[in-house]
């Protein structure tokens, strides 16, 4: 069946083979921290030095990692897709952005970073977002407001993910939903498969191992993303 409207959700697993550690690997730690303990507004208020350093280290790592065959397979598909194509990533790295910069997508494509972006910061007073490729000081003055400070433009636990209205509208209209490299541990992203099913979409999980919501998918292919993602998309068109 030729699909028209595609939504892809990616998680940390798609960047794993690029050398970006996932969140819930065996030890469940990220550079010695449980993500839930560092990625919260409370942690930032309590210990801005720790939290800014946590993100500074990850931001500094970005130039040393590169898109892999899974990122490129999605970009190749987006270049030839005829219809609506929304790529929603939970990842805050810029690997999808770089892959699509090399292979520009066709009309009808959109990329949403629902949990924010490492290379951006926002003002604590105005919410204004700005590009920020360097380190953020614990008490970084904001250019947007005299009393404002700059924080990582990251959605922390307890904060509302970005562009949820656009994501939910695309899920309600899609006929194919593919989740790649995500454990299904974090909500509301973990519930997207249910919204796609409600729209009558065919749902596919491409992951190293079964996710926490694997039973909700019509089709599941297990293996490393750089193998299963190109294979699946080449079978599509
Ligand atoms: C919100 C930015 C409400 C930070 C992140 C109980 C039930 C339901 C919900 C909750 C609950 N208790 C608390 C909540 C809410 C909470 C939540 O879901 N908590 C979890 C821990 C239970 N969610 C929130 O707080 C969200 N906000 O609910 O707001 C609200 C309502 C009204 C008003 C205001 C607020 C916000 C969540 C966003 C948190 N921020 N990221 C940062 O990056 O520093 S989440 C973080 O986890 C990353 O974004 C990450 O992407 C994301 C999800 O993890 P995954 O991407 O899936 O990564 P993970 O390591 O878990 O899994 C990797 C997978 O890849 C594995 O399956 C592995 O097998 C696979 N893999 C590994 N290698 C490969 C591979 N696959 C293929 N190939 C490979 N090579």
PDB file of C-alpha atoms and ligand atoms in Angstrom:
ATOM      1  CA  UNK A   1       0.000   0.000   0.000  1.00  0.00           C
ATOM      2  CA  UNK A   2       1.466   3.358  -0.924  1.00  0.00           C
ATOM      3  CA  UNK A   3       1.623   5.481   2.201  1.00  0.00           C
ATOM      4  CA  UNK A   4       1.008   9.208   2.046  1.00  0.00           C
ATOM      5  CA  UNK A   5       1.417  10.794   5.458  1.00  0.00           C
ATOM      6  CA  UNK A   6       4.380   9.606   7.500  1.00  0.00           C
ATOM      7  CA  UNK A   7       5.378  10.393  11.084  1.00  0.00           C
ATOM      8  CA  UNK A   8       8.727   9.152  12.379  1.00  0.00           C
ATOM      9  CA  UNK A   9       9.671   9.374  16.085  1.00  0.00           C
ATOM     10  CA  UNK A  10      13.319   8.917  16.999  1.00  0.00           C
ATOM     11  CA  UNK A  11      15.064   8.521  20.339  1.00  0.00           C
ATOM     12  CA  UNK A  12      18.580   8.168  21.681  1.00  0.00           C
ATOM     13  CA  UNK A  13      19.023   4.752  20.024  1.00  0.00           C
ATOM     14  CA  UNK A  14      19.313   6.277  16.550  1.00  0.00           C
ATOM     15  CA  UNK A  15      22.354   8.291  17.679  1.00  0.00           C
ATOM     16  CA  UNK A  16      23.982   5.427  19.636  1.00  0.00           C
ATOM     17  CA  UNK A  17      26.071   4.194  16.686  1.00  0.00           C
ATOM     18  CA  UNK A  18      27.298   7.749  16.144  1.00  0.00           C
ATOM     19  CA  UNK A  19      28.875   7.535  19.598  1.00  0.00           C
ATOM     20  CA  UNK A  20      26.225   9.474  21.533  1.00  0.00           C
ATOM     21  CA  UNK A  21      25.420   7.439  24.690  1.00  0.00           C
ATOM     22  CA  UNK A  22      21.771   6.514  25.296  1.00  0.00           C
ATOM     23  CA  UNK A  23      19.970   7.346  28.513  1.00  0.00           C
ATOM     24  CA  UNK A  24      18.893   3.978  29.768  1.00  0.00           C
ATOM     25  CA  UNK A  25      21.780   1.739  28.868  1.00  0.00           C
ATOM     26  CA  UNK A  26      22.771  -0.973  31.343  1.00  0.00           C
ATOM     27  CA  UNK A  27      23.817   1.382  34.112  1.00  0.00           C
ATOM     28  CA  UNK A  28      21.072   3.871  33.224  1.00  0.00           C
ATOM     29  CA  UNK A  29      23.510   6.661  33.842  1.00  0.00           C
ATOM     30  CA  UNK A  30      24.649   9.475  31.655  1.00  0.00           C
ATOM     31  CA  UNK A  31      28.188  10.523  32.603  1.00  0.00           C
ATOM     32  CA  UNK A  32      27.436   9.212  36.096  1.00  0.00           C
ATOM     33  CA  UNK A  33      24.087  10.948  36.413  1.00  0.00           C
ATOM     34  CA  UNK A  34      20.544   9.576  36.217  1.00  0.00           C
ATOM     35  CA  UNK A  35      18.929  11.715  33.545  1.00  0.00           C
ATOM     36  CA  UNK A  36      15.878  12.191  35.749  1.00  0.00           C
ATOM     37  CA  UNK A  37      18.076  13.724  38.475  1.00  0.00           C
ATOM     38  CA  UNK A  38      19.803  16.292  36.276  1.00  0.00           C
ATOM     39  CA  UNK A  39      17.263  17.133  33.581  1.00  0.00           C
ATOM     40  CA  UNK A  40      14.792  18.981  35.845  1.00  0.00           C
ATOM     41  CA  UNK A  41      14.116  22.656  36.660  1.00  0.00           C
ATOM     42  CA  UNK A  42      14.609  21.803  40.344  1.00  0.00           C
ATOM     43  CA  UNK A  43      18.103  20.420  39.671  1.00  0.00           C
ATOM     44  CA  UNK A  44      18.944  23.577  37.713  1.00  0.00           C
ATOM     45  CA  UNK A  45      17.722  25.821  40.535  1.00  0.00           C
ATOM     46  CA  UNK A  46      19.530  23.686  43.136  1.00  0.00           C
ATOM     47  CA  UNK A  47      22.815  23.229  41.314  1.00  0.00           C
ATOM     48  CA  UNK A  48      23.198  25.355  38.150  1.00  0.00           C
ATOM     49  CA  UNK A  49      26.928  24.589  38.011  1.00  0.00           C
ATOM     50  CA  UNK A  50      26.264  20.815  37.759  1.00  0.00           C
ATOM     51  CA  UNK A  51      23.431  21.160  35.242  1.00  0.00           C
ATOM     52  CA  UNK A  52      25.157  23.703  32.994  1.00  0.00           C
ATOM     53  CA  UNK A  53      28.314  21.568  33.036  1.00  0.00           C
ATOM     54  CA  UNK A  54      26.261  18.443  32.179  1.00  0.00           C
ATOM     55  CA  UNK A  55      24.989  20.187  29.047  1.00  0.00           C
ATOM     56  CA  UNK A  56      28.290  21.947  28.275  1.00  0.00           C
ATOM     57  CA  UNK A  57      30.018  18.562  28.147  1.00  0.00           C
ATOM     58  CA  UNK A  58      27.368  17.153  25.782  1.00  0.00           C
ATOM     59  CA  UNK A  59      27.447  20.313  23.622  1.00  0.00           C
ATOM     60  CA  UNK A  60      31.256  20.116  23.362  1.00  0.00           C
ATOM     61  CA  UNK A  61      30.944  16.478  22.199  1.00  0.00           C
ATOM     62  CA  UNK A  62      28.668  17.299  19.246  1.00  0.00           C
ATOM     63  CA  UNK A  63      31.389  18.334  16.713  1.00  0.00           C
ATOM     64  CA  UNK A  64      33.085  14.962  17.343  1.00  0.00           C
ATOM     65  CA  UNK A  65      30.037  12.844  16.372  1.00  0.00           C
ATOM     66  CA  UNK A  66      28.417  12.525  12.950  1.00  0.00           C
ATOM     67  CA  UNK A  67      25.158  11.335  11.401  1.00  0.00           C
ATOM     68  CA  UNK A  68      25.112   7.574  10.756  1.00  0.00           C
ATOM     69  CA  UNK A  69      23.475   5.403   8.081  1.00  0.00           C
ATOM     70  CA  UNK A  70      20.138   5.532   9.920  1.00  0.00           C
ATOM     71  CA  UNK A  71      20.044   9.359   9.938  1.00  0.00           C
ATOM     72  CA  UNK A  72      21.039   9.338   6.272  1.00  0.00           C
ATOM     73  CA  UNK A  73      18.383   6.774   5.334  1.00  0.00           C
ATOM     74  CA  UNK A  74      15.702   9.041   6.813  1.00  0.00           C
ATOM     75  CA  UNK A  75      17.121  12.039   4.937  1.00  0.00           C
ATOM     76  CA  UNK A  76      17.173  10.049   1.674  1.00  0.00           C
ATOM     77  CA  UNK A  77      13.530   9.042   2.213  1.00  0.00           C
ATOM     78  CA  UNK A  78      12.547  12.655   2.984  1.00  0.00           C
ATOM     79  CA  UNK A  79      14.145  13.768  -0.281  1.00  0.00           C
ATOM     80  CA  UNK A  80      11.903  11.462  -2.311  1.00  0.00           C
ATOM     81  CA  UNK A  81       8.760  11.330  -0.176  1.00  0.00           C
ATOM     82  CA  UNK A  82       5.563  12.535  -1.868  1.00  0.00           C
ATOM     83  CA  UNK A  83       3.166  13.565   0.891  1.00  0.00           C
ATOM     84  CA  UNK A  84       3.381  14.875   4.438  1.00  0.00           C
ATOM     85  CA  UNK A  85       6.454  13.768   6.400  1.00  0.00           C
ATOM     86  CA  UNK A  86       6.992  14.800  10.023  1.00  0.00           C
ATOM     87  CA  UNK A  87      10.205  13.731  11.762  1.00  0.00           C
ATOM     88  CA  UNK A  88       9.838  14.148  15.550  1.00  0.00           C
ATOM     89  CA  UNK A  89      12.982  13.572  17.562  1.00  0.00           C
ATOM     90  CA  UNK A  90      13.356  13.286  21.330  1.00  0.00           C
ATOM     91  CA  UNK A  91      17.070  13.825  20.793  1.00  0.00           C
ATOM     92  CA  UNK A  92      18.706  17.158  21.503  1.00  0.00           C
ATOM     93  CA  UNK A  93      21.713  16.508  19.245  1.00  0.00           C
ATOM     94  CA  UNK A  94      21.857  17.985  15.729  1.00  0.00           C
ATOM     95  CA  UNK A  95      22.521  14.757  13.833  1.00  0.00           C
ATOM     96  CA  UNK A  96      19.172  14.750  11.994  1.00  0.00           C
ATOM     97  CA  UNK A  97      19.626  18.460  11.117  1.00  0.00           C
ATOM     98  CA  UNK A  98      23.059  17.760   9.633  1.00  0.00           C
ATOM     99  CA  UNK A  99      21.830  14.738   7.643  1.00  0.00           C
ATOM    100  CA  UNK A 100      18.995  16.782   6.114  1.00  0.00           C
ATOM    101  CA  UNK A 101      21.353  19.683   5.371  1.00  0.00           C
ATOM    102  CA  UNK A 102      23.381  17.312   3.172  1.00  0.00           C
ATOM    103  CA  UNK A 103      20.293  15.781   1.500  1.00  0.00           C
ATOM    104  CA  UNK A 104      17.575  18.465   1.384  1.00  0.00           C
ATOM    105  CA  UNK A 105      14.041  17.109   1.942  1.00  0.00           C
ATOM    106  CA  UNK A 106      11.169  17.371  -0.504  1.00  0.00           C
ATOM    107  CA  UNK A 107       8.277  19.772   0.109  1.00  0.00           C
ATOM    108  CA  UNK A 108       5.993  18.660   2.927  1.00  0.00           C
ATOM    109  CA  UNK A 109       8.797  17.652   5.326  1.00  0.00           C
ATOM    110  CA  UNK A 110       9.242  19.037   8.839  1.00  0.00           C
ATOM    111  CA  UNK A 111      11.648  18.254  11.697  1.00  0.00           C
ATOM    112  CA  UNK A 112      10.609  18.890  15.315  1.00  0.00           C
ATOM    113  CA  UNK A 113      12.926  18.632  18.338  1.00  0.00           C
ATOM    114  CA  UNK A 114      10.219  17.989  20.940  1.00  0.00           C
ATOM    115  CA  UNK A 115      12.720  17.966  23.836  1.00  0.00           C
ATOM    116  CA  UNK A 116      14.705  20.997  22.672  1.00  0.00           C
ATOM    117  CA  UNK A 117      18.189  21.380  21.199  1.00  0.00           C
ATOM    118  CA  UNK A 118      21.669  21.326  22.744  1.00  0.00           C
ATOM    119  CA  UNK A 119      22.895  24.081  20.378  1.00  0.00           C
ATOM    120  CA  UNK A 120      20.235  26.524  21.582  1.00  0.00           C
ATOM    121  CA  UNK A 121      19.588  28.437  24.805  1.00  0.00           C
ATOM    122  CA  UNK A 122      16.589  30.403  26.023  1.00  0.00           C
ATOM    123  CA  UNK A 123      16.026  33.365  28.305  1.00  0.00           C
ATOM    124  CA  UNK A 124      14.637  32.512  31.744  1.00  0.00           C
ATOM    125  CA  UNK A 125      12.547  35.709  31.719  1.00  0.00           C
ATOM    126  CA  UNK A 126      11.283  36.071  28.138  1.00  0.00           C
ATOM    127  CA  UNK A 127      11.599  32.499  26.843  1.00  0.00           C
ATOM    128  CA  UNK A 128      13.319  33.855  23.735  1.00  0.00           C
ATOM    129  CA  UNK A 129      15.419  31.171  22.039  1.00  0.00           C
ATOM    130  CA  UNK A 130      18.861  31.860  20.591  1.00  0.00           C
ATOM    131  CA  UNK A 131      21.612  29.772  18.984  1.00  0.00           C
ATOM    132  CA  UNK A 132      24.321  28.932  21.535  1.00  0.00           C
ATOM    133  CA  UNK A 133      27.090  26.569  20.320  1.00  0.00           C
ATOM    134  CA  UNK A 134      29.479  27.348  23.204  1.00  0.00           C
ATOM    135  CA  UNK A 135      29.467  26.773  26.958  1.00  0.00           C
ATOM    136  CA  UNK A 136      26.835  28.364  29.177  1.00  0.00           C
ATOM    137  CA  UNK A 137      28.108  29.804  32.473  1.00  0.00           C
ATOM    138  CA  UNK A 138      26.136  28.853  35.600  1.00  0.00           C
ATOM    139  CA  UNK A 139      24.840  32.403  35.738  1.00  0.00           C
ATOM    140  CA  UNK A 140      24.927  33.315  32.040  1.00  0.00           C
ATOM    141  CA  UNK A 141      23.464  36.814  31.495  1.00  0.00           C
ATOM    142  CA  UNK A 142      20.651  36.903  28.944  1.00  0.00           C
ATOM    143  CA  UNK A 143      20.829  39.289  25.960  1.00  0.00           C
ATOM    144  CA  UNK A 144      17.026  39.372  25.997  1.00  0.00           C
ATOM    145  CA  UNK A 145      16.319  40.781  29.471  1.00  0.00           C
ATOM    146  CA  UNK A 146      18.423  42.661  32.059  1.00  0.00           C
ATOM    147  CA  UNK A 147      17.373  40.307  34.876  1.00  0.00           C
ATOM    148  CA  UNK A 148      17.206  37.220  32.642  1.00  0.00           C
ATOM    149  CA  UNK A 149      19.679  34.349  32.496  1.00  0.00           C
ATOM    150  CA  UNK A 150      20.329  31.857  29.670  1.00  0.00           C
ATOM    151  CA  UNK A 151      19.484  28.181  30.287  1.00  0.00           C
ATOM    152  CA  UNK A 152      19.827  25.237  27.915  1.00  0.00           C
ATOM    153  CA  UNK A 153      16.901  25.155  25.459  1.00  0.00           C
ATOM    154  CA  UNK A 154      16.062  21.671  26.699  1.00  0.00           C
ATOM    155  CA  UNK A 155      12.684  20.324  27.857  1.00  0.00           C
ATOM    156  CA  UNK A 156      13.303  18.956  31.340  1.00  0.00           C
ATOM    157  CA  UNK A 157      11.183  16.419  33.209  1.00  0.00           C
ATOM    158  CA  UNK A 158       7.996  18.105  34.367  1.00  0.00           C
ATOM    159  CA  UNK A 159       8.134  20.619  31.506  1.00  0.00           C
ATOM    160  CA  UNK A 160       5.823  20.538  28.487  1.00  0.00           C
ATOM    161  CA  UNK A 161       7.437  19.161  25.314  1.00  0.00           C
ATOM    162  CA  UNK A 162       7.557  21.561  22.353  1.00  0.00           C
ATOM    163  CA  UNK A 163       5.131  21.789  19.399  1.00  0.00           C
ATOM    164  CA  UNK A 164       2.747  19.191  20.803  1.00  0.00           C
ATOM    165  CA  UNK A 165      -0.173  20.651  18.823  1.00  0.00           C
ATOM    166  CA  UNK A 166       1.641  20.144  15.524  1.00  0.00           C
ATOM    167  CA  UNK A 167       2.761  16.664  16.524  1.00  0.00           C
ATOM    168  CA  UNK A 168      -0.737  15.568  17.576  1.00  0.00           C
ATOM    169  CA  UNK A 169      -2.260  16.963  14.364  1.00  0.00           C
ATOM    170  CA  UNK A 170       0.248  15.014  12.246  1.00  0.00           C
ATOM    171  CA  UNK A 171      -0.385  11.800  14.222  1.00  0.00           C
ATOM    172  CA  UNK A 172      -4.141  12.198  13.720  1.00  0.00           C
ATOM    173  CA  UNK A 173      -3.618  12.386   9.939  1.00  0.00           C
ATOM    174  CA  UNK A 174      -0.843   9.843   9.401  1.00  0.00           C
ATOM    175  CA  UNK A 175      -1.151   6.445   7.704  1.00  0.00           C
ATOM    176  CA  UNK A 176       2.343   5.275   8.682  1.00  0.00           C
ATOM    177  CA  UNK A 177       4.066   5.755  12.069  1.00  0.00           C
ATOM    178  CA  UNK A 178       7.627   4.546  12.641  1.00  0.00           C
ATOM    179  CA  UNK A 179       9.384   4.687  16.048  1.00  0.00           C
ATOM    180  CA  UNK A 180      13.166   4.309  15.928  1.00  0.00           C
ATOM    181  CA  UNK A 181      15.631   3.855  18.801  1.00  0.00           C
ATOM    182  CA  UNK A 182      13.352   4.755  21.686  1.00  0.00           C
ATOM    183  CA  UNK A 183      12.668   2.788  24.859  1.00  0.00           C
ATOM    184  CA  UNK A 184       9.099   3.994  25.261  1.00  0.00           C
ATOM    185  CA  UNK A 185      10.060   5.083  28.792  1.00  0.00           C
ATOM    186  CA  UNK A 186       9.330   8.782  28.461  1.00  0.00           C
ATOM    187  CA  UNK A 187       5.907  10.334  28.025  1.00  0.00           C
ATOM    188  CA  UNK A 188       4.138  11.812  26.149  1.00  0.00           C
ATOM    189  CA  UNK A 189       6.377  10.506  23.293  1.00  0.00           C
ATOM    190  CA  UNK A 190       5.764   6.897  24.386  1.00  0.00           C
ATOM    191  CA  UNK A 191       2.038   7.413  23.770  1.00  0.00           C
ATOM    192  CA  UNK A 192       2.380   8.600  20.166  1.00  0.00           C
ATOM    193  CA  UNK A 193       1.904   5.055  18.828  1.00  0.00           C
ATOM    194  CA  UNK A 194      -1.557   4.990  20.414  1.00  0.00           C
ATOM    195  CA  UNK A 195      -2.546   8.242  18.667  1.00  0.00           C
ATOM    196  CA  UNK A 196      -1.302   6.834  15.349  1.00  0.00           C
ATOM    197  CA  UNK A 197      -3.255   3.605  15.847  1.00  0.00           C
ATOM    198  CA  UNK A 198      -6.366   5.658  16.563  1.00  0.00           C
ATOM    199  CA  UNK A 199      -5.860   7.327  13.165  1.00  0.00           C
ATOM    200  CA  UNK A 200      -5.719   3.892  11.546  1.00  0.00           C
ATOM    201  CA  UNK A 201      -2.015   4.140  10.718  1.00  0.00           C
ATOM    202  CA  UNK A 202       0.280   1.167  10.205  1.00  0.00           C
ATOM    203  CA  UNK A 203       2.727   1.284  13.131  1.00  0.00           C
ATOM    204  CA  UNK A 204       6.329   0.047  13.030  1.00  0.00           C
ATOM    205  CA  UNK A 205       8.996  -0.207  15.750  1.00  0.00           C
ATOM    206  CA  UNK A 206      12.646  -0.314  14.638  1.00  0.00           C
ATOM    207  CA  UNK A 207      14.774  -0.844  17.747  1.00  0.00           C
ATOM    208  CA  UNK A 208      17.694  -2.814  19.142  1.00  0.00           C
ATOM    209  CA  UNK A 209      15.336  -4.616  21.528  1.00  0.00           C
ATOM    210  CA  UNK A 210      11.621  -4.541  22.403  1.00  0.00           C
ATOM    211  CA  UNK A 211      10.587  -1.171  23.855  1.00  0.00           C
ATOM    212  CA  UNK A 212       8.230  -0.749  26.795  1.00  0.00           C
ATOM    213  CA  UNK A 213       5.367  -0.232  24.309  1.00  0.00           C
ATOM    214  CA  UNK A 214       6.394  -2.805  21.704  1.00  0.00           C
ATOM    215  CA  UNK A 215       3.064  -4.666  21.958  1.00  0.00           C
ATOM    216  CA  UNK A 216       1.267  -1.645  20.515  1.00  0.00           C
ATOM    217  CA  UNK A 217       3.074  -1.856  17.180  1.00  0.00           C
ATOM    218  CA  UNK A 218       1.742  -3.730  14.119  1.00  0.00           C
ATOM    219  CA  UNK A 219       5.269  -4.507  12.943  1.00  0.00           C
ATOM    220  CA  UNK A 220       8.549  -4.785  14.887  1.00  0.00           C
ATOM    221  CA  UNK A 221      12.049  -5.182  13.485  1.00  0.00           C
ATOM    222  CA  UNK A 222      14.904  -5.603  15.970  1.00  0.00           C
ATOM    223  CA  UNK A 223      18.522  -4.794  15.280  1.00  0.00           C
ATOM    224  CA  UNK A 224      20.927  -1.859  15.215  1.00  0.00           C
ATOM    225  CA  UNK A 225      19.436   1.255  13.596  1.00  0.00           C
ATOM    226  CA  UNK A 226      22.164   1.453  10.935  1.00  0.00           C
ATOM    227  CA  UNK A 227      20.980  -1.965   9.682  1.00  0.00           C
ATOM    228  CA  UNK A 228      17.210  -2.056  10.234  1.00  0.00           C
ATOM    229  CA  UNK A 229      16.399   1.552   9.260  1.00  0.00           C
ATOM    230  CA  UNK A 230      17.926   1.577   5.745  1.00  0.00           C
ATOM    231  CA  UNK A 231      16.509  -1.912   5.131  1.00  0.00           C
ATOM    232  CA  UNK A 232      12.996  -0.920   6.149  1.00  0.00           C
ATOM    233  CA  UNK A 233      12.901   2.349   4.197  1.00  0.00           C
ATOM    234  CA  UNK A 234      14.320   0.791   1.049  1.00  0.00           C
ATOM    235  CA  UNK A 235      11.405  -1.673   1.176  1.00  0.00           C
ATOM    236  CA  UNK A 236       8.976   1.266   1.326  1.00  0.00           C
ATOM    237  CA  UNK A 237       9.500   3.020  -2.006  1.00  0.00           C
TER     238      UNK A 237
HETATM  239  C1  LIG B   1       5.605  16.141  30.763  1.00  0.00           C
HETATM  240  C2  LIG B   1      15.858  16.251  27.364  1.00  0.00           C
HETATM  241  C3  LIG B   1       3.689  17.207  31.541  1.00  0.00           C
HETATM  242  C4  LIG B   1      16.812  16.143  28.493  1.00  0.00           C
HETATM  243  C5  LIG B   1      14.269  14.560  27.931  1.00  0.00           C
HETATM  244  C6  LIG B   1       4.514   8.402  34.881  1.00  0.00           C
HETATM  245  C7  LIG B   1       3.764   8.070  33.779  1.00  0.00           C
HETATM  246  C8  LIG B   1       3.744   8.895  32.666  1.00  0.00           C
HETATM  247  C9  LIG B   1       4.504  10.062  32.640  1.00  0.00           C
HETATM  248  C10 LIG B   1       5.248  10.366  33.733  1.00  0.00           C
HETATM  249  C11 LIG B   1       5.247   9.561  34.865  1.00  0.00           C
HETATM  250  N1  LIG B   1       6.086  10.143  35.769  1.00  0.00           N
HETATM  251  C12 LIG B   1       6.596  11.279  35.253  1.00  0.00           C
HETATM  252  C13 LIG B   1       6.084  11.424  34.025  1.00  0.00           C
HETATM  253  C14 LIG B   1       6.340  12.475  33.100  1.00  0.00           C
HETATM  254  C15 LIG B   1       7.741  12.386  32.526  1.00  0.00           C
HETATM  255  C16 LIG B   1       8.146  10.971  32.188  1.00  0.00           C
HETATM  256  O1  LIG B   1       7.761  10.438  31.157  1.00  0.00           O
HETATM  257  N2  LIG B   1       8.973  10.365  33.067  1.00  0.00           N
HETATM  258  C17 LIG B   1       9.417   9.017  32.821  1.00  0.00           C
HETATM  259  C18 LIG B   1      10.884   8.883  33.258  1.00  0.00           C
HETATM  260  C19 LIG B   1       8.497   8.070  33.568  1.00  0.00           C
HETATM  261  N3  LIG B   1       7.685  13.145  31.306  1.00  0.00           N
HETATM  262  C20 LIG B   1       7.886  14.468  31.380  1.00  0.00           C
HETATM  263  O2  LIG B   1       8.178  15.060  32.383  1.00  0.00           O
HETATM  264  C21 LIG B   1       7.691  15.210  30.054  1.00  0.00           C
HETATM  265  N4  LIG B   1       6.828  16.319  30.319  1.00  0.00           N
HETATM  266  O3  LIG B   1       5.103  15.073  30.997  1.00  0.00           O
HETATM  267  O4  LIG B   1       4.976  17.316  30.960  1.00  0.00           O
HETATM  268  C22 LIG B   1       3.159  18.549  31.652  1.00  0.00           C
HETATM  269  C23 LIG B   1       1.817  18.702  31.466  1.00  0.00           C
HETATM  270  C24 LIG B   1       1.302  19.946  31.579  1.00  0.00           C
HETATM  271  C25 LIG B   1       2.139  21.013  31.862  1.00  0.00           C
HETATM  272  C26 LIG B   1       3.501  20.835  32.027  1.00  0.00           C
HETATM  273  C27 LIG B   1       4.023  19.597  31.929  1.00  0.00           C
HETATM  274  C28 LIG B   1       8.999  15.777  29.534  1.00  0.00           C
HETATM  275  C29 LIG B   1       9.943  14.655  29.203  1.00  0.00           C
HETATM  276  C30 LIG B   1      11.166  15.242  28.502  1.00  0.00           C
HETATM  277  C31 LIG B   1      12.375  15.053  29.373  1.00  0.00           C
HETATM  278  N5  LIG B   1      13.555  15.412  28.593  1.00  0.00           N
HETATM  279  N6  LIG B   1      15.286  14.954  27.183  1.00  0.00           N
HETATM  280  C32 LIG B   1      18.154  15.777  27.971  1.00  0.00           C
HETATM  281  O5  LIG B   1      18.281  15.211  26.853  1.00  0.00           O
HETATM  282  O6  LIG B   1      19.102  16.073  28.716  1.00  0.00           O
HETATM  283  S1  LIG B   1      13.872  12.923  27.959  1.00  0.00           S
HETATM  284  C33 LIG B   1      15.206  11.979  27.468  1.00  0.00           C
HETATM  285  O7  LIG B   1      14.685  10.655  27.396  1.00  0.00           O
HETATM  286  C34 LIG B   1      15.753  12.205  26.072  1.00  0.00           C
HETATM  287  O8  LIG B   1      15.052  13.164  25.315  1.00  0.00           O
HETATM  288  C35 LIG B   1      15.561  10.829  25.444  1.00  0.00           C
HETATM  289  O9  LIG B   1      15.520  10.876  24.086  1.00  0.00           O
HETATM  290  C36 LIG B   1      14.303  10.520  26.045  1.00  0.00           C
HETATM  291  C37 LIG B   1      13.651   9.226  25.873  1.00  0.00           C
HETATM  292  O10 LIG B   1      14.598   8.232  26.011  1.00  0.00           O
HETATM  293  P1  LIG B   1      14.995   7.447  24.677  1.00  0.00           P
HETATM  294  O11 LIG B   1      15.259   8.434  23.588  1.00  0.00           O
HETATM  295  O12 LIG B   1      13.969   6.409  24.405  1.00  0.00           O
HETATM  296  O13 LIG B   1      16.365   6.859  25.106  1.00  0.00           O
HETATM  297  P2  LIG B   1      16.601   5.588  26.016  1.00  0.00           P
HETATM  298  O14 LIG B   1      18.033   5.591  26.390  1.00  0.00           O
HETATM  299  O15 LIG B   1      15.535   5.508  27.060  1.00  0.00           O
HETATM  300  O16 LIG B   1      16.330   4.355  25.008  1.00  0.00           O
HETATM  301  C38 LIG B   1      17.183   4.156  23.908  1.00  0.00           C
HETATM  302  C39 LIG B   1      16.554   3.038  23.100  1.00  0.00           C
HETATM  303  O17 LIG B   1      17.370   2.838  21.952  1.00  0.00           O
HETATM  304  C40 LIG B   1      16.518   1.714  23.852  1.00  0.00           C
HETATM  305  O18 LIG B   1      15.256   1.100  23.627  1.00  0.00           O
HETATM  306  C41 LIG B   1      17.626   0.877  23.185  1.00  0.00           C
HETATM  307  O19 LIG B   1      17.274  -0.492  23.112  1.00  0.00           O
HETATM  308  C42 LIG B   1      17.654   1.465  21.807  1.00  0.00           C
HETATM  309  N7  LIG B   1      18.979   1.377  21.175  1.00  0.00           N
HETATM  310  C43 LIG B   1      20.201   1.448  21.764  1.00  0.00           C
HETATM  311  N8  LIG B   1      21.153   1.325  20.811  1.00  0.00           N
HETATM  312  C44 LIG B   1      20.512   1.193  19.617  1.00  0.00           C
HETATM  313  C45 LIG B   1      19.129   1.218  19.842  1.00  0.00           C
HETATM  314  N9  LIG B   1      18.222   1.099  18.864  1.00  0.00           N
HETATM  315  C46 LIG B   1      18.705   0.931  17.606  1.00  0.00           C
HETATM  316  N10 LIG B   1      20.014   0.898  17.307  1.00  0.00           N
HETATM  317  C47 LIG B   1      20.939   1.018  18.274  1.00  0.00           C
HETATM  318  N11 LIG B   1      22.244   0.978  17.959  1.00  0.00           N
END
